[in-house]
Short mmCIF file of C-alpha atoms in Angstrom, two decimals:
data_model
loop_
_atom_site.label_atom_id
_atom_site.label_comp_id
_atom_site.label_asym_id
_atom_site.label_seq_id
_atom_site.Cartn_x
_atom_site.Cartn_y
_atom_site.Cartn_z
CA UNK O 1 0.00 0.00 0.00
CA UNK O 2 1.61 3.28 -1.09
CA UNK O 3 1.95 6.21 1.24
CA UNK O 4 -0.78 8.22 -0.46
CA UNK O 5 -3.27 5.43 0.21
CA UNK O 6 -2.09 5.35 3.83
CA UNK O 7 -2.64 9.07 3.97
CA UNK O 8 -6.22 8.70 2.77
CA UNK O 9 -6.85 6.18 5.55
CA UNK O 10 -6.07 8.82 8.11
CA UNK O 11 -9.71 9.86 7.65
CA UNK O 12 -11.20 12.28 10.12
CA UNK O 13 -7.90 12.91 11.87
CA UNK O 14 -6.51 14.94 8.96
CA UNK O 15 -8.60 18.10 9.20
CA UNK O 16 -5.38 20.02 8.66
CA UNK O 17 -2.06 18.94 7.26
CA UNK O 18 -0.13 22.18 7.58
CA UNK O 19 2.08 23.32 10.38
CA UNK O 20 4.45 21.51 12.69
CA UNK O 21 3.35 18.15 14.09
CA UNK O 22 1.66 18.33 17.47
CA UNK O 23 2.94 16.54 20.55
CA UNK O 24 1.21 13.24 21.24
CA UNK O 25 -0.62 14.61 24.28
CA UNK O 26 -1.80 18.01 25.45
CA UNK O 27 0.84 19.81 27.46
CA UNK O 28 0.43 21.45 30.84
CA UNK O 29 -0.22 25.14 31.20
CA UNK O 30 2.70 27.42 31.95
CA UNK O 31 1.35 28.21 35.41
CA UNK O 32 1.34 24.56 36.42
CA UNK O 33 -2.45 24.28 36.62
CA UNK O 34 -3.99 21.00 35.53
CA UNK O 35 -4.89 21.07 31.85
CA UNK O 36 -7.36 18.50 30.49
CA UNK O 37 -5.89 15.90 28.14
CA UNK O 38 -8.39 14.71 25.56
CA UNK O 39 -6.27 11.65 24.85
CA UNK O 40 -7.14 10.43 28.35
CA UNK O 41 -10.79 10.19 27.30
CA UNK O 42 -12.61 13.29 28.50
CA UNK O 43 -16.21 14.36 27.87
CA UNK O 44 -16.59 17.53 25.82
CA UNK O 45 -18.94 20.28 26.97
CA UNK O 46 -19.49 21.60 23.44
CA UNK O 47 -18.13 21.39 19.90
CA UNK O 48 -18.54 23.69 16.90
CA UNK O 49 -16.78 24.95 13.77
CA UNK O 50 -16.25 28.67 13.30
CA UNK O 51 -16.98 30.71 10.18
CA UNK O 52 -13.66 29.62 8.63
CA UNK O 53 -14.23 25.91 9.23
CA UNK O 54 -11.84 25.54 12.17
CA UNK O 55 -13.27 23.11 14.73
CA UNK O 56 -13.34 23.86 18.45
CA UNK O 57 -13.87 21.35 21.24
CA UNK O 58 -14.61 22.73 24.73
CA UNK O 59 -14.02 21.35 28.21
CA UNK O 60 -14.38 23.58 31.25
CA UNK O 61 -12.35 26.73 30.72
CA UNK O 62 -10.31 25.12 27.91
CA UNK O 63 -10.68 24.39 24.23
CA UNK O 64 -8.83 22.55 21.48
CA UNK O 65 -8.63 23.99 17.99
CA UNK O 66 -8.73 21.25 15.39
CA UNK O 67 -8.06 17.55 15.72
CA UNK O 68 -4.52 17.88 16.98
CA UNK O 69 -2.58 20.09 19.35
CA UNK O 70 -2.73 21.06 23.01
CA UNK O 71 -5.53 22.61 25.06
CA UNK O 72 -5.67 26.37 25.46
CA UNK O 73 -7.83 28.68 27.54
CA UNK O 74 -11.17 29.43 25.89
CA UNK O 75 -10.84 33.17 26.54
CA UNK O 76 -7.74 33.26 24.32
CA UNK O 77 -9.98 32.63 21.30
CA UNK O 78 -13.30 34.01 22.62
CA UNK O 79 -12.20 36.75 24.97
CA UNK O 80 -15.59 38.22 25.87
CA UNK O 81 -16.88 34.95 27.30
CA UNK O 82 -14.90 35.66 30.45
CA UNK O 83 -15.19 39.44 30.28
CA UNK O 84 -18.99 39.30 30.26
CA UNK O 85 -19.91 36.25 32.24
CA UNK O 86 -16.77 34.91 33.97
CA UNK O 87 -17.62 31.69 32.25
CA UNK O 88 -16.18 28.42 33.49
CA UNK O 89 -17.66 26.31 30.72
CA UNK O 90 -20.21 26.38 27.91
CA UNK O 91 -23.29 24.16 27.79
CA UNK O 92 -23.66 24.03 24.01
CA UNK O 93 -22.46 25.71 20.82
CA UNK O 94 -23.19 25.69 17.09
CA UNK O 95 -22.43 27.58 13.88
CA UNK O 96 -25.52 29.20 12.37
CA UNK O 97 -26.54 28.23 8.83
CA UNK O 98 -28.89 30.96 7.60
CA UNK O 99 -27.93 32.14 4.13
CA UNK O 100 -31.22 34.05 3.87
CA UNK O 101 -29.98 36.37 6.60
CA UNK O 102 -26.29 37.25 6.17
CA UNK O 103 -26.34 39.06 9.52
CA UNK O 104 -26.70 35.69 11.27
CA UNK O 105 -25.08 33.28 8.81
CA UNK O 106 -21.85 31.67 10.02
CA UNK O 107 -22.09 33.26 13.47
CA UNK O 108 -21.17 31.01 16.40
CA UNK O 109 -23.68 30.78 19.23
CA UNK O 110 -22.63 29.75 22.74
CA UNK O 111 -25.12 28.78 25.45
CA UNK O 112 -24.55 28.97 29.20
CA UNK O 113 -27.40 28.40 31.65
CA UNK O 114 -30.17 30.72 30.35
CA UNK O 115 -27.89 33.01 28.27
CA UNK O 116 -26.80 32.95 24.63
CA UNK O 117 -23.69 34.64 23.16
CA UNK O 118 -23.25 35.37 19.43
CA UNK O 119 -19.73 35.66 17.99
CA UNK O 120 -18.46 36.50 14.54
CA UNK O 121 -14.78 36.49 13.69
CA UNK O 122 -14.25 35.58 17.36
CA UNK O 123 -15.77 38.89 18.49
CA UNK O 124 -18.93 39.16 20.60
CA UNK O 125 -21.80 40.77 18.70
CA UNK O 126 -23.31 43.97 20.10
CA UNK O 127 -26.24 43.38 22.44
CA UNK O 128 -25.05 39.98 23.69
CA UNK O 129 -25.37 38.03 25.86
CA UNK O 130 -29.17 37.70 25.68
CA UNK O 131 -31.76 35.45 27.25
CA UNK O 132 -32.04 32.26 25.19
CA UNK O 133 -35.77 32.81 24.76
CA UNK O 134 -35.12 36.22 23.21
CA UNK O 135 -33.17 34.75 20.31
CA UNK O 136 -34.61 31.22 20.26
CA UNK O 137 -38.20 31.27 21.59
CA UNK O 138 -39.36 27.89 22.83
CA UNK O 139 -35.85 26.55 23.40
CA UNK O 140 -35.12 25.54 27.01
CA UNK O 141 -32.22 26.74 29.13
CA UNK O 142 -29.43 24.61 30.62
CA UNK O 143 -28.92 22.78 27.33
CA UNK O 144 -26.68 19.77 26.79
CA UNK O 145 -25.77 20.26 23.10
CA UNK O 146 -26.72 21.99 19.86
CA UNK O 147 -25.96 21.54 16.16
CA UNK O 148 -26.96 23.26 12.91
CA UNK O 149 -28.96 21.38 10.25
CA UNK O 150 -29.39 23.11 6.85
CA UNK O 151 -32.16 22.53 4.34
CA UNK O 152 -31.58 19.34 2.39
CA UNK O 153 -30.31 17.55 5.46
CA UNK O 154 -33.28 18.68 7.57
CA UNK O 155 -36.70 19.67 6.23
CA UNK O 156 -35.80 23.35 6.70
CA UNK O 157 -32.86 25.38 7.99
CA UNK O 158 -32.90 24.26 11.61
CA UNK O 159 -31.00 23.91 14.85
CA UNK O 160 -31.19 20.74 16.93
CA UNK O 161 -31.07 21.51 20.66
CA UNK O 162 -30.45 18.57 22.99
CA UNK O 163 -31.53 18.34 26.62
CA UNK O 164 -31.51 14.86 28.10
CA UNK O 165 -33.14 12.54 25.57
CA UNK O 166 -35.32 15.34 24.19
CA UNK O 167 -34.40 17.01 20.91
CA UNK O 168 -35.91 20.44 20.27
CA UNK O 169 -35.91 21.13 16.50
CA UNK O 170 -35.90 24.89 15.98
CA UNK O 171 -37.00 26.14 12.55
CA UNK O 172 -34.86 29.23 11.86
CA UNK O 173 -37.38 30.88 9.50
CA UNK O 174 -40.63 30.28 11.41
CA UNK O 175 -39.05 30.28 14.90
CA UNK O 176 -41.19 27.26 15.78
CA UNK O 177 -40.00 24.35 17.88
CA UNK O 178 -40.92 20.68 17.56
CA UNK O 179 -39.80 18.38 20.34
CA UNK O 180 -38.86 14.75 19.83
CA UNK O 181 -37.57 12.08 22.19
CA UNK O 182 -34.63 10.01 20.98
CA UNK O 183 -34.13 7.65 23.91
CA UNK O 184 -32.03 5.31 21.77
CA UNK O 185 -29.26 7.93 21.62
CA UNK O 186 -26.98 8.55 24.58
CA UNK O 187 -27.41 11.92 26.28
CA UNK O 188 -25.42 14.21 23.97
CA UNK O 189 -23.05 16.41 25.97
CA UNK O 190 -21.94 17.94 22.65
CA UNK O 191 -22.93 17.54 19.01
CA UNK O 192 -21.21 18.29 15.74
CA UNK O 193 -22.13 18.47 12.05
CA UNK O 194 -19.17 17.59 9.88
CA UNK O 195 -19.16 16.86 6.15
CA UNK O 196 -22.95 16.39 6.10
CA UNK O 197 -22.85 13.86 8.95
CA UNK O 198 -24.07 14.34 12.53
CA UNK O 199 -22.28 13.21 15.68
CA UNK O 200 -23.50 12.95 19.27
CA UNK O 201 -20.68 12.89 21.85
CA UNK O 202 -21.06 11.26 25.24
CA UNK O 203 -18.07 10.55 27.44
CA UNK O 204 -15.12 9.85 25.16
CA UNK O 205 -17.38 8.14 22.62
CA UNK O 206 -19.52 9.36 19.74
CA UNK O 207 -22.56 8.08 17.84
CA UNK O 208 -23.44 9.11 14.30
CA UNK O 209 -27.15 9.74 13.79
CA UNK O 210 -29.70 10.86 11.21
CA UNK O 211 -30.67 14.48 11.98
CA UNK O 212 -34.31 13.97 10.91
CA UNK O 213 -35.16 10.58 12.44
CA UNK O 214 -32.39 10.11 14.98
CA UNK O 215 -31.71 6.71 13.40
CA UNK O 216 -28.31 5.18 14.08
CA UNK O 217 -26.80 3.07 11.30
CA UNK O 218 -23.76 0.94 11.89
CA UNK O 219 -21.98 -0.11 15.04
CA UNK O 220 -21.87 2.66 17.64
CA UNK O 221 -20.70 4.17 19.93
CA UNK O 222 -17.10 4.55 18.78
CA UNK O 223 -14.12 6.04 20.57
CA UNK O 224 -13.61 9.67 19.53
CA UNK O 225 -9.86 9.29 20.00
CA UNK O 226 -9.77 7.11 16.88
CA UNK O 227 -11.37 9.77 14.69
CA UNK O 228 -11.59 13.31 16.11
CA UNK O 229 -8.10 13.75 17.50
CA UNK O 230 -4.58 12.50 17.08
CA UNK O 231 -3.45 10.37 20.02
CA UNK O 232 -0.73 7.77 20.37
CA UNK O 233 -2.02 4.19 20.19
CA UNK O 234 -5.40 5.30 18.88
CA UNK O 235 -6.67 4.98 15.33
CA UNK O 236 -4.99 7.55 13.14
CA UNK O 237 -2.23 8.54 15.54
CA UNK O 238 1.07 6.81 16.13
CA UNK O 239 2.98 5.93 12.97
CA UNK O 240 0.76 7.77 10.47
CA UNK O 241 2.48 10.26 8.19
CA UNK O 242 1.57 12.69 5.46
CA UNK O 243 3.12 11.52 2.17
CA UNK O 244 5.57 13.50 0.14
CA UNK O 245 4.17 14.99 -3.04
CA UNK O 246 6.71 12.90 -4.95
CA UNK O 247 5.03 9.73 -3.65
CA UNK O 248 1.49 10.48 -4.86
CA UNK O 249 -0.21 8.42 -7.56
CA UNK O 250 -3.89 9.05 -8.36
CA UNK O 251 -6.49 6.80 -9.97
CA UNK O 252 -9.00 9.60 -10.61
CA UNK O 253 -9.85 13.20 -9.73
CA UNK O 254 -12.95 15.37 -10.16
CA UNK O 255 -14.70 18.48 -8.85
CA UNK O 256 -18.45 18.53 -8.18
CA UNK O 257 -20.95 21.36 -8.72
CA UNK O 258 -20.40 22.72 -5.20
CA UNK O 259 -16.63 23.08 -5.65
CA UNK O 260 -15.59 20.04 -3.62
CA UNK O 261 -12.59 18.21 -5.06
CA UNK O 262 -12.41 14.40 -4.88
CA UNK O 263 -9.15 12.50 -5.31
CA UNK O 264 -9.14 8.69 -5.61
CA UNK O 265 -6.31 6.22 -4.94
CA UNK O 266 -6.81 2.49 -4.48
CA UNK O 267 -9.83 1.74 -2.24
CA UNK O 268 -9.84 5.24 -0.74
CA UNK O 269 -10.68 8.81 -1.63
CA UNK O 270 -9.78 12.19 -0.27
CA UNK O 271 -12.14 15.15 -0.25
CA UNK O 272 -10.88 18.71 -0.29
CA UNK O 273 -13.47 21.42 0.31
CA UNK O 274 -12.49 24.58 -1.47
CA UNK O 275 -14.18 26.92 1.00
CA UNK O 276 -13.55 25.38 4.40
CA UNK O 277 -13.59 22.22 6.49
CA UNK O 278 -10.19 21.10 5.34
CA UNK O 279 -8.72 17.95 3.87
CA UNK O 280 -10.29 14.58 4.64
CA UNK O 281 -9.78 10.96 3.61
CA UNK O 282 -12.15 7.98 3.70
CA UNK O 283 -12.74 4.55 2.17
CA UNK O 284 -14.65 4.90 -1.13
CA UNK O 285 -17.37 2.59 0.17
CA UNK O 286 -18.22 5.09 2.90
CA UNK O 287 -19.92 7.36 0.33
CA UNK O 288 -20.40 4.96 -2.60
CA UNK O 289 -21.06 1.59 -1.00
CA UNK O 290 -21.43 -0.32 -4.29
CA UNK O 291 -17.95 0.65 -5.55
CA UNK O 292 -15.87 -1.92 -3.70
CA UNK O 293 -12.73 -2.25 -5.83
CA UNK O 294 -11.57 1.29 -6.44
CA UNK O 295 -12.14 3.34 -9.60
CA UNK O 296 -10.50 3.87 -12.98
CA UNK O 297 -12.04 7.27 -13.75
CA UNK O 298 -14.57 9.69 -12.27
CA UNK O 299 -16.32 12.77 -13.65
CA UNK O 300 -19.18 15.06 -12.57
CA UNK O 301 -22.08 16.10 -14.81
CA UNK O 302 -25.10 18.19 -13.77
CA UNK O 303 -26.00 16.89 -10.30
CA UNK O 304 -24.57 13.41 -10.82
CA UNK O 305 -21.24 11.68 -10.28
CA UNK O 306 -20.11 9.11 -12.86
CA UNK O 307 -17.72 6.44 -11.54
CA UNK O 308 -16.04 4.05 -14.00
CA UNK O 309 -14.50 0.74 -12.96
CA UNK O 310 -13.37 -1.88 -15.48
CA UNK O 311 -16.14 -1.73 -18.11
CA UNK O 312 -18.97 -0.61 -15.85
CA UNK O 313 -20.40 2.83 -15.04
CA UNK O 314 -21.99 3.74 -11.70
CA UNK O 315 -24.04 6.95 -11.62
CA UNK O 316 -24.85 8.60 -8.30
CA UNK O 317 -27.25 11.43 -7.57
CA UNK O 318 -25.71 14.22 -5.54
CA UNK O 319 -27.36 15.63 -2.43
CA UNK O 320 -26.87 15.35 1.28
CA UNK O 321 -25.61 11.84 0.48
CA UNK O 322 -24.88 10.16 -2.84
CA UNK O 323 -27.47 7.59 -3.96
CA UNK O 324 -27.03 5.12 -6.81
CA UNK O 325 -29.38 5.74 -9.74
CA UNK O 326 -31.79 2.86 -10.21
CA UNK O 327 -30.64 0.35 -12.83
CA UNK O 328 -26.93 0.97 -12.38
CA UNK O 329 -24.20 -0.08 -12.85
CA UNK O 330 -24.45 -0.36 -16.63
CA UNK O 331 -21.83 -1.27 -19.18
CA UNK O 332 -19.58 1.39 -20.71
CA UNK O 333 -20.96 0.44 -24.12
CA UNK O 334 -24.57 0.97 -23.02
CA UNK O 335 -23.95 4.22 -21.11
CA UNK O 336 -21.22 6.01 -23.07
CA UNK O 337 -20.89 4.06 -26.31
CA UNK O 338 -17.31 2.96 -25.67
CA UNK O 339 -15.52 -0.30 -24.95
CA UNK O 340 -12.27 -1.16 -23.21
CA UNK O 341 -10.49 0.00 -20.09
CA UNK O 342 -10.59 3.73 -19.27
CA UNK O 343 -7.48 5.50 -17.96
CA UNK O 344 -9.01 8.90 -17.18
CA UNK O 345 -12.06 11.07 -17.83
CA UNK O 346 -12.84 14.75 -17.45
CA UNK O 347 -15.57 17.28 -18.14
CA UNK O 348 -14.94 21.02 -18.43
CA UNK O 349 -17.14 23.61 -16.67
CA UNK O 350 -20.43 24.37 -18.46
CA UNK O 351 -19.67 21.74 -21.12
CA UNK O 352 -21.77 18.73 -22.14
CA UNK O 353 -18.92 16.74 -23.63
CA UNK O 354 -16.93 14.23 -21.60
CA UNK O 355 -13.40 13.38 -22.69
CA UNK O 356 -12.37 9.76 -22.19
CA UNK O 357 -8.67 8.87 -22.25
CA UNK O 358 -7.70 5.36 -23.34
CA UNK O 359 -3.99 4.81 -23.88
CA UNK O 360 -2.74 7.46 -26.32
CA UNK O 361 -6.20 8.32 -27.57
CA UNK O 362 -8.87 10.78 -26.36
CA UNK O 363 -12.53 10.07 -27.17
CA UNK O 364 -15.24 12.76 -27.15
CA UNK O 365 -18.73 11.72 -25.99
CA UNK O 366 -21.70 14.13 -26.17
CA UNK O 367 -23.71 13.63 -22.96
CA UNK O 368 -26.78 15.32 -24.43
CA UNK O 369 -27.12 12.74 -27.23
CA UNK O 370 -29.36 9.67 -27.09
CA UNK O 371 -27.89 7.15 -27.40
CA UNK O 372 -24.47 8.43 -26.44
CA UNK O 373 -21.79 7.72 -29.00
CA UNK O 374 -18.19 8.71 -29.64
CA UNK O 375 -18.15 11.85 -31.80
CA UNK O 376 -14.39 12.19 -32.23
CA UNK O 377 -11.16 10.30 -31.62
CA UNK O 378 -7.93 12.22 -31.28
CA UNK O 379 -4.33 11.07 -30.67
CA UNK O 380 -2.52 12.25 -27.53
CA UNK O 381 1.13 13.23 -27.07
CA UNK O 382 1.23 11.29 -23.76
CA UNK O 383 0.49 7.75 -22.65
CA UNK O 384 -0.03 5.93 -19.34
CA UNK O 385 -1.99 8.81 -17.81
CA UNK O 386 -3.55 8.27 -14.40
CA UNK O 387 -6.16 11.04 -14.05
CA UNK O 388 -7.32 14.34 -15.53
CA UNK O 389 -9.17 17.43 -14.32
CA UNK O 390 -10.56 20.37 -16.28
CA UNK O 391 -11.20 23.76 -14.67
CA UNK O 392 -11.56 27.42 -15.64
CA UNK O 393 -7.83 27.67 -16.38
CA UNK O 394 -7.54 24.55 -18.53
CA UNK O 395 -6.77 20.84 -18.23
CA UNK O 396 -4.32 19.12 -15.89
CA UNK O 397 -3.41 15.52 -16.73
CA UNK O 398 -1.67 13.52 -14.02
CA UNK O 399 1.03 10.90 -14.40
CA UNK O 400 2.52 9.66 -11.18
CA UNK O 401 3.56 12.55 -8.97
CA UNK O 402 3.65 15.03 -11.86
CA UNK O 403 1.10 16.74 -14.07
CA UNK O 404 0.96 18.46 -17.45
CA UNK O 405 -1.07 21.60 -17.98
CA UNK O 406 -2.92 22.49 -21.19
CA UNK O 407 -5.05 25.57 -21.76
CA UNK O 408 -7.84 23.53 -23.38
CA UNK O 409 -8.78 19.95 -24.34
CA UNK O 410 -8.04 20.73 -27.99
CA UNK O 411 -4.52 21.85 -27.18
CA UNK O 412 -4.08 18.61 -25.25
CA UNK O 413 -5.15 16.58 -28.30
CA UNK O 414 -3.40 18.66 -30.97
CA UNK O 415 -0.07 19.11 -29.23
CA UNK O 416 2.70 17.18 -30.93
CA UNK O 417 4.96 17.42 -27.91
CA UNK O 418 4.08 17.30 -24.24
CA UNK O 419 4.77 20.43 -22.17
CA UNK O 420 7.30 20.34 -19.37
CA UNK O 421 6.01 18.20 -16.51
CA UNK O 422 5.28 20.02 -13.23
CA UNK O 423 5.40 18.53 -9.76
CA UNK O 424 2.22 18.09 -7.72
CA UNK O 425 2.20 20.72 -4.98
CA UNK O 426 0.98 20.77 -1.35
CA UNK O 427 -1.68 23.30 -2.37
CA UNK O 428 -3.14 20.83 -4.87
CA UNK O 429 -3.11 17.65 -2.78
CA UNK O 430 -2.20 18.51 0.83
CA UNK O 431 1.03 16.54 0.57
CA UNK O 432 4.48 17.40 1.94
CA UNK O 433 7.21 18.92 -0.23
#
């Protein structure tokens, strides 16, 4: 297994790959006071991302920023919490999702007893703290946890407030509350939405749940130290390492309609969000359960993801979660009018033509035609290509740890000589120089 595949298996632990490596455990404060060590298995009071996608985990007067690194005092990042309330802990926290109202969108809300604090850019908003009922009528005080739930994942833009086994679903637009009882879940002392999944933390464990039904799929609870932090002798800690860019070899790469980049290698994929939430790796079957043996090529078209393996095509509908279109997989011949093994595929923005690379030949397939057939075959100046990606600035074709840039697909096909190969960079893949 190459190092890039090992890197993908780091999964949730790799929210950030930049900066110096953190010590294996959280260090003590300079004044000698006891500092909580999350690697010992503590219970978080609250968890939330900020407007930039950085994740914060709270315990008492301390917080951790991200999935690695030592604890620090909460008032170093959110100064007014202590200035206003002499806070010793927070009960709950969440990042607001309300694109209809930019004045609230991406603000972080903290809850303590019967008060709520609103922060943006780590600064307390004017007029806060307020009574919880003033901002969130119908929501009880002394909460256990809270988490945002946008439309598409919930029925409407909502916030889930947890108190005991009761879940108070607050509709942001109507300001109405519906209360449910999810006794099958542990009492959530903190909750987190991350990459369209929802996590309830209790003790040092977590349980993933459906935000609408509360349903739990899979074997839970699981130890948070294997996923949400880097600790020696747990999951993604220990001997894991970020690969060098010179060691990377892709099977496929694509960008979806929302700007998320997906990179595939062996049985795993890595997702890179262009706006926030960092770099993350998972097994392919986590999102596309039917694709069990890796991929040869992947491309995005309209709201669907096309995944090619051997001579079959899987088409998935995009949304909160990818779902396989009924009747698939189908053969390459039936779906795209081609036969044989595919090396790479790419689709340019606002185009309806997919380019399929087989050996030293590039095939054009019009996706608006019925049935789909090859409309052109063009020779290529390169062979043994691994993956290709087309964006606003042109086409990048990948071969091992290097890539070749062309300003357009036609220049790729018409060029008699390949341009000078460029090395994959940390900015492109999150690898080390």
